[in-house]
Amino acid sequence: MRISGDGTATGGPYPLGSSADPTASQHPVTAARAAEAADTVGYRGPTACAAAGITYRQLDYWARTGLVEPSVRPAYGSGTQRLYSFRDVVVLKIVKRFLDTGVALQNIRAAVQHLRARGFQDLERMTLMSDGATVYECLSPDEVVKLLQGGQGIFGIAVGVVWRDVETALSQLHGERVDTGETLIGNNPGDELARRRNKAG
């Protein structure tokens, strides 16, 4: 699937957001549980920066321009702390990798909107490919190979690898419970997701 700079996806077997998209309703309960679990813990700006490998200046700029905004708690004037979800931090790290490889900001913005629209569905097995001008979504090794054979993909980001890198980084940093404000030291987002799934199952 091709993700163009205007946020639309073309060139694949189905357009983004269409009813023909076979992944649009895949595992809705699992995705909802994952989203719920991830949003029970937030990460302050410095923690998000450390896990994503970015500077606070980048974080602040991306939040102010709407590229990656904190979904748990935005900043309300001076003195308030932004809180980022686990998913936000994964997106921050993906944006950093795109920037490091020279992808245009307009195309990065389109890719971010696409990732947010998909929620947790398929993220761990998704690969984002780019030729520097366009971002493509691949959900299988065959799609990656097909893209490479066509000459469009120069580099790829395996979202599952980024996901696990962020999990590892955050497990060594401080999180914060959204409901109580309690500081959690060495909280592993993956463990939290697993606990939630076990309770619900």
mmCIF file of N, CA, C and O in Angstrom, residues 38-85:
data_model
loop_
_atom_site.group_PDB
_atom_site.id
_atom_site.type_symbol
_atom_site.label_atom_id
_atom_site.label_comp_id
_atom_site.label_asym_id
_atom_site.label_seq_id
_atom_site.Cartn_x
_atom_site.Cartn_y
_atom_site.Cartn_z
ATOM 1 N N ALA A 38 -2.303 0.263 27.046
ATOM 2 C CA ALA A 38 -1.211 1.196 26.807
ATOM 3 C C ALA A 38 -1.520 2.570 27.380
ATOM 4 O O ALA A 38 -0.630 3.286 27.810
ATOM 5 N N ASP A 39 -2.776 2.953 27.391
ATOM 6 C CA ASP A 39 -3.134 4.286 27.836
ATOM 7 C C ASP A 39 -3.312 4.394 29.350
ATOM 8 O O ASP A 39 -3.671 5.450 29.852
ATOM 9 N N THR A 40 -3.092 3.318 30.109
ATOM 10 C CA THR A 40 -3.148 3.406 31.560
ATOM 11 C C THR A 40 -1.839 3.924 32.140
ATOM 12 O O THR A 40 -1.784 4.302 33.298
ATOM 13 N N VAL A 41 -0.778 3.932 31.332
ATOM 14 C CA VAL A 41 0.524 4.429 31.763
ATOM 15 C C VAL A 41 0.985 5.486 30.770
ATOM 16 O O VAL A 41 0.883 5.293 29.556
ATOM 17 N N GLY A 42 1.461 6.620 31.294
ATOM 18 C CA GLY A 42 1.977 7.680 30.447
ATOM 19 C C GLY A 42 3.447 7.920 30.737
ATOM 20 O O GLY A 42 3.958 7.546 31.795
ATOM 21 N N TYR A 43 4.110 8.563 29.790
ATOM 22 C CA TYR A 43 5.539 8.840 29.911
ATOM 23 C C TYR A 43 5.779 10.323 29.670
ATOM 24 O O TYR A 43 5.316 10.886 28.679
ATOM 25 N N ARG A 44 6.501 10.955 30.588
ATOM 26 C CA ARG A 44 6.791 12.379 30.460
ATOM 27 C C ARG A 44 7.769 12.609 29.315
ATOM 28 O O ARG A 44 8.427 11.689 28.841
ATOM 29 N N GLY A 45 7.869 13.872 28.909
ATOM 30 C CA GLY A 45 8.685 14.241 27.771
ATOM 31 C C GLY A 45 10.109 13.704 27.803
ATOM 32 O O GLY A 45 10.553 13.072 26.835
ATOM 33 N N PRO A 46 10.868 13.925 28.892
ATOM 34 C CA PRO A 46 12.243 13.440 28.925
ATOM 35 C C PRO A 46 12.355 11.911 28.770
ATOM 36 O O PRO A 46 13.277 11.417 28.141
ATOM 37 N N THR A 47 11.377 11.181 29.337
ATOM 38 C CA THR A 47 11.370 9.729 29.208
ATOM 39 C C THR A 47 11.088 9.321 27.763
ATOM 40 O O THR A 47 11.745 8.434 27.207
ATOM 41 N N ALA A 48 10.102 9.986 27.150
ATOM 42 C CA ALA A 48 9.778 9.706 25.748
ATOM 43 C C ALA A 48 10.977 9.984 24.855
ATOM 44 O O ALA A 48 11.275 9.212 23.928
ATOM 45 N N CYS A 49 11.686 11.077 25.128
ATOM 46 C CA CYS A 49 12.880 11.416 24.350
ATOM 47 C C CYS A 49 13.953 10.338 24.466
ATOM 48 O O CYS A 49 14.554 9.934 23.466
ATOM 49 N N ALA A 50 14.193 9.892 25.700
ATOM 50 C CA ALA A 50 15.222 8.878 25.928
ATOM 51 C C ALA A 50 14.893 7.578 25.201
ATOM 52 O O ALA A 50 15.768 6.944 24.602
ATOM 53 N N ALA A 51 13.622 7.169 25.259
ATOM 54 C CA ALA A 51 13.225 5.910 24.634
ATOM 55 C C ALA A 51 13.220 5.998 23.113
ATOM 56 O O ALA A 51 13.510 5.017 22.423
ATOM 57 N N ALA A 52 12.889 7.177 22.580
ATOM 58 C CA ALA A 52 12.796 7.340 21.122
ATOM 59 C C ALA A 52 14.113 7.791 20.495
ATOM 60 O O ALA A 52 14.257 7.755 19.267
ATOM 61 N N GLY A 53 15.062 8.233 21.323
ATOM 62 C CA GLY A 53 16.350 8.677 20.799
ATOM 63 C C GLY A 53 16.298 10.039 20.138
ATOM 64 O O GLY A 53 16.993 10.291 19.154
ATOM 65 N N ILE A 54 15.474 10.934 20.684
ATOM 66 C CA ILE A 54 15.335 12.273 20.115
ATOM 67 C C ILE A 54 15.647 13.322 21.177
ATOM 68 O O ILE A 54 15.750 13.008 22.358
ATOM 69 N N THR A 55 15.780 14.578 20.740
ATOM 70 C CA THR A 55 16.026 15.668 21.690
ATOM 71 C C THR A 55 14.689 16.228 22.174
ATOM 72 O O THR A 55 13.657 16.065 21.508
ATOM 73 N N TYR A 56 14.741 16.924 23.299
ATOM 74 C CA TYR A 56 13.510 17.531 23.807
ATOM 75 C C TYR A 56 13.026 18.625 22.862
ATOM 76 O O TYR A 56 11.830 18.846 22.716
ATOM 77 N N ARG A 57 13.964 19.283 22.203
ATOM 78 C CA ARG A 57 13.595 20.321 21.233
ATOM 79 C C ARG A 57 12.784 19.720 20.084
ATOM 80 O O ARG A 57 11.790 20.305 19.651
ATOM 81 N N GLN A 58 13.201 18.537 19.604
ATOM 82 C CA GLN A 58 12.440 17.856 18.557
ATOM 83 C C GLN A 58 11.049 17.477 19.057
ATOM 84 O O GLN A 58 10.042 17.708 18.374
ATOM 85 N N LEU A 59 11.008 16.909 20.254
ATOM 86 C CA LEU A 59 9.731 16.499 20.846
ATOM 87 C C LEU A 59 8.766 17.669 20.934
ATOM 88 O O LEU A 59 7.600 17.567 20.543
ATOM 89 N N ASP A 60 9.278 18.789 21.440
ATOM 90 C CA ASP A 60 8.446 19.977 21.622
ATOM 91 C C ASP A 60 7.957 20.512 20.275
ATOM 92 O O ASP A 60 6.781 20.846 20.119
ATOM 93 N N TYR A 61 8.849 20.547 19.297
ATOM 94 C CA TYR A 61 8.481 21.060 17.975
ATOM 95 C C TYR A 61 7.434 20.169 17.317
ATOM 96 O O TYR A 61 6.456 20.657 16.744
ATOM 97 N N TRP A 62 7.620 18.871 17.395
ATOM 98 C CA TRP A 62 6.673 17.931 16.780
ATOM 99 C C TRP A 62 5.304 18.019 17.447
ATOM 100 O O TRP A 62 4.276 17.877 16.789
ATOM 101 N N ALA A 63 5.293 18.257 18.769
ATOM 102 C CA ALA A 63 4.011 18.392 19.471
ATOM 103 C C ALA A 63 3.316 19.690 19.066
ATOM 104 O O ALA A 63 2.108 19.713 18.814
ATOM 105 N N ARG A 64 4.083 20.786 18.984
ATOM 106 C CA ARG A 64 3.495 22.089 18.658
ATOM 107 C C ARG A 64 2.995 22.156 17.222
ATOM 108 O O ARG A 64 2.037 22.869 16.928
ATOM 109 N N THR A 65 3.643 21.419 16.325
ATOM 110 C CA THR A 65 3.228 21.437 14.909
ATOM 111 C C THR A 65 2.233 20.321 14.588
ATOM 112 O O THR A 65 1.785 20.203 13.453
ATOM 113 N N GLY A 66 1.882 19.509 15.597
ATOM 114 C CA GLY A 66 0.881 18.472 15.398
ATOM 115 C C GLY A 66 1.388 17.214 14.715
ATOM 116 O O GLY A 66 0.601 16.362 14.323
ATOM 117 N N LEU A 67 2.715 17.080 14.576
ATOM 118 C CA LEU A 67 3.261 15.874 13.935
ATOM 119 C C LEU A 67 3.046 14.656 14.831
ATOM 120 O O LEU A 67 2.467 13.659 14.408
ATOM 121 N N VAL A 68 3.516 14.743 16.071
ATOM 122 C CA VAL A 68 3.256 13.695 17.066
ATOM 123 C C VAL A 68 2.859 14.381 18.365
ATOM 124 O O VAL A 68 3.707 14.931 19.065
ATOM 125 N N GLU A 69 1.583 14.348 18.666
ATOM 126 C CA GLU A 69 1.082 14.964 19.888
ATOM 127 C C GLU A 69 0.885 13.910 20.966
ATOM 128 O O GLU A 69 0.575 12.758 20.658
ATOM 129 N N PRO A 70 1.064 14.281 22.227
ATOM 130 C CA PRO A 70 0.855 13.317 23.317
ATOM 131 C C PRO A 70 -0.623 12.950 23.435
ATOM 132 O O PRO A 70 -1.457 13.845 23.600
ATOM 133 N N SER A 71 -0.941 11.684 23.337
ATOM 134 C CA SER A 71 -2.346 11.273 23.341
ATOM 135 C C SER A 71 -2.904 11.086 24.748
ATOM 136 O O SER A 71 -4.118 11.057 24.926
ATOM 137 N N VAL A 72 -2.021 10.957 25.748
ATOM 138 C CA VAL A 72 -2.506 10.767 27.121
ATOM 139 C C VAL A 72 -2.864 12.109 27.754
ATOM 140 O O VAL A 72 -3.961 12.285 28.282
ATOM 141 N N ARG A 73 -1.928 13.070 27.666
ATOM 142 C CA ARG A 73 -2.202 14.392 28.237
ATOM 143 C C ARG A 73 -1.360 15.450 27.538
ATOM 144 O O ARG A 73 -0.129 15.415 27.624
ATOM 145 N N PRO A 74 -2.005 16.383 26.846
ATOM 146 C CA PRO A 74 -1.251 17.477 26.226
ATOM 147 C C PRO A 74 -0.841 18.498 27.276
ATOM 148 O O PRO A 74 -1.325 18.466 28.409
ATOM 149 N N ALA A 75 0.048 19.401 26.907
ATOM 150 C CA ALA A 75 0.471 20.463 27.827
ATOM 151 C C ALA A 75 -0.553 21.588 27.790
ATOM 152 O O ALA A 75 -0.951 22.043 26.713
ATOM 153 N N TYR A 76 -1.010 22.016 28.958
ATOM 154 C CA TYR A 76 -1.942 23.141 29.060
ATOM 155 C C TYR A 76 -1.208 24.309 29.689
ATOM 156 O O TYR A 76 -1.251 24.513 30.893
ATOM 157 N N GLY A 77 -0.487 25.081 28.886
ATOM 158 C CA GLY A 77 0.248 26.220 29.415
ATOM 159 C C GLY A 77 1.496 25.795 30.166
ATOM 160 O O GLY A 77 1.859 24.617 30.198
ATOM 161 N N SER A 78 2.148 26.745 30.798
ATOM 162 C CA SER A 78 3.388 26.451 31.515
ATOM 163 C C SER A 78 3.087 25.699 32.806
ATOM 164 O O SER A 78 2.062 25.920 33.440
ATOM 165 N N GLY A 79 3.987 24.812 33.148
ATOM 166 C CA GLY A 79 3.850 24.079 34.409
ATOM 167 C C GLY A 79 3.186 22.724 34.285
ATOM 168 O O GLY A 79 3.258 21.924 35.209
ATOM 169 N N THR A 80 2.517 22.459 33.166
ATOM 170 C CA THR A 80 1.899 21.152 32.984
ATOM 171 C C THR A 80 2.834 20.248 32.188
ATOM 172 O O THR A 80 3.609 20.723 31.363
ATOM 173 N N GLN A 81 2.755 18.972 32.463
ATOM 174 C CA GLN A 81 3.628 17.985 31.831
ATOM 175 C C GLN A 81 2.867 17.190 30.785
ATOM 176 O O GLN A 81 1.804 16.637 31.070
ATOM 177 N N ARG A 82 3.405 17.137 29.580
ATOM 178 C CA ARG A 82 2.829 16.255 28.570
ATOM 179 C C ARG A 82 3.033 14.808 29.002
ATOM 180 O O ARG A 82 4.051 14.467 29.582
ATOM 181 N N LEU A 83 2.054 13.971 28.664
ATOM 182 C CA LEU A 83 2.195 12.535 28.913
ATOM 183 C C LEU A 83 1.964 11.794 27.596
ATOM 184 O O LEU A 83 0.923 11.955 26.966
ATOM 185 N N TYR A 84 2.950 10.987 27.226
ATOM 186 C CA TYR A 84 2.897 10.215 25.986
ATOM 187 C C TYR A 84 2.565 8.758 26.290
ATOM 188 O O TYR A 84 3.030 8.205 27.286
ATOM 189 N N SER A 85 1.768 8.144 25.430
ATOM 190 C CA SER A 85 1.476 6.717 25.575
ATOM 191 C C SER A 85 2.615 5.905 24.967
ATOM 192 O O SER A 85 3.478 6.441 24.248
#
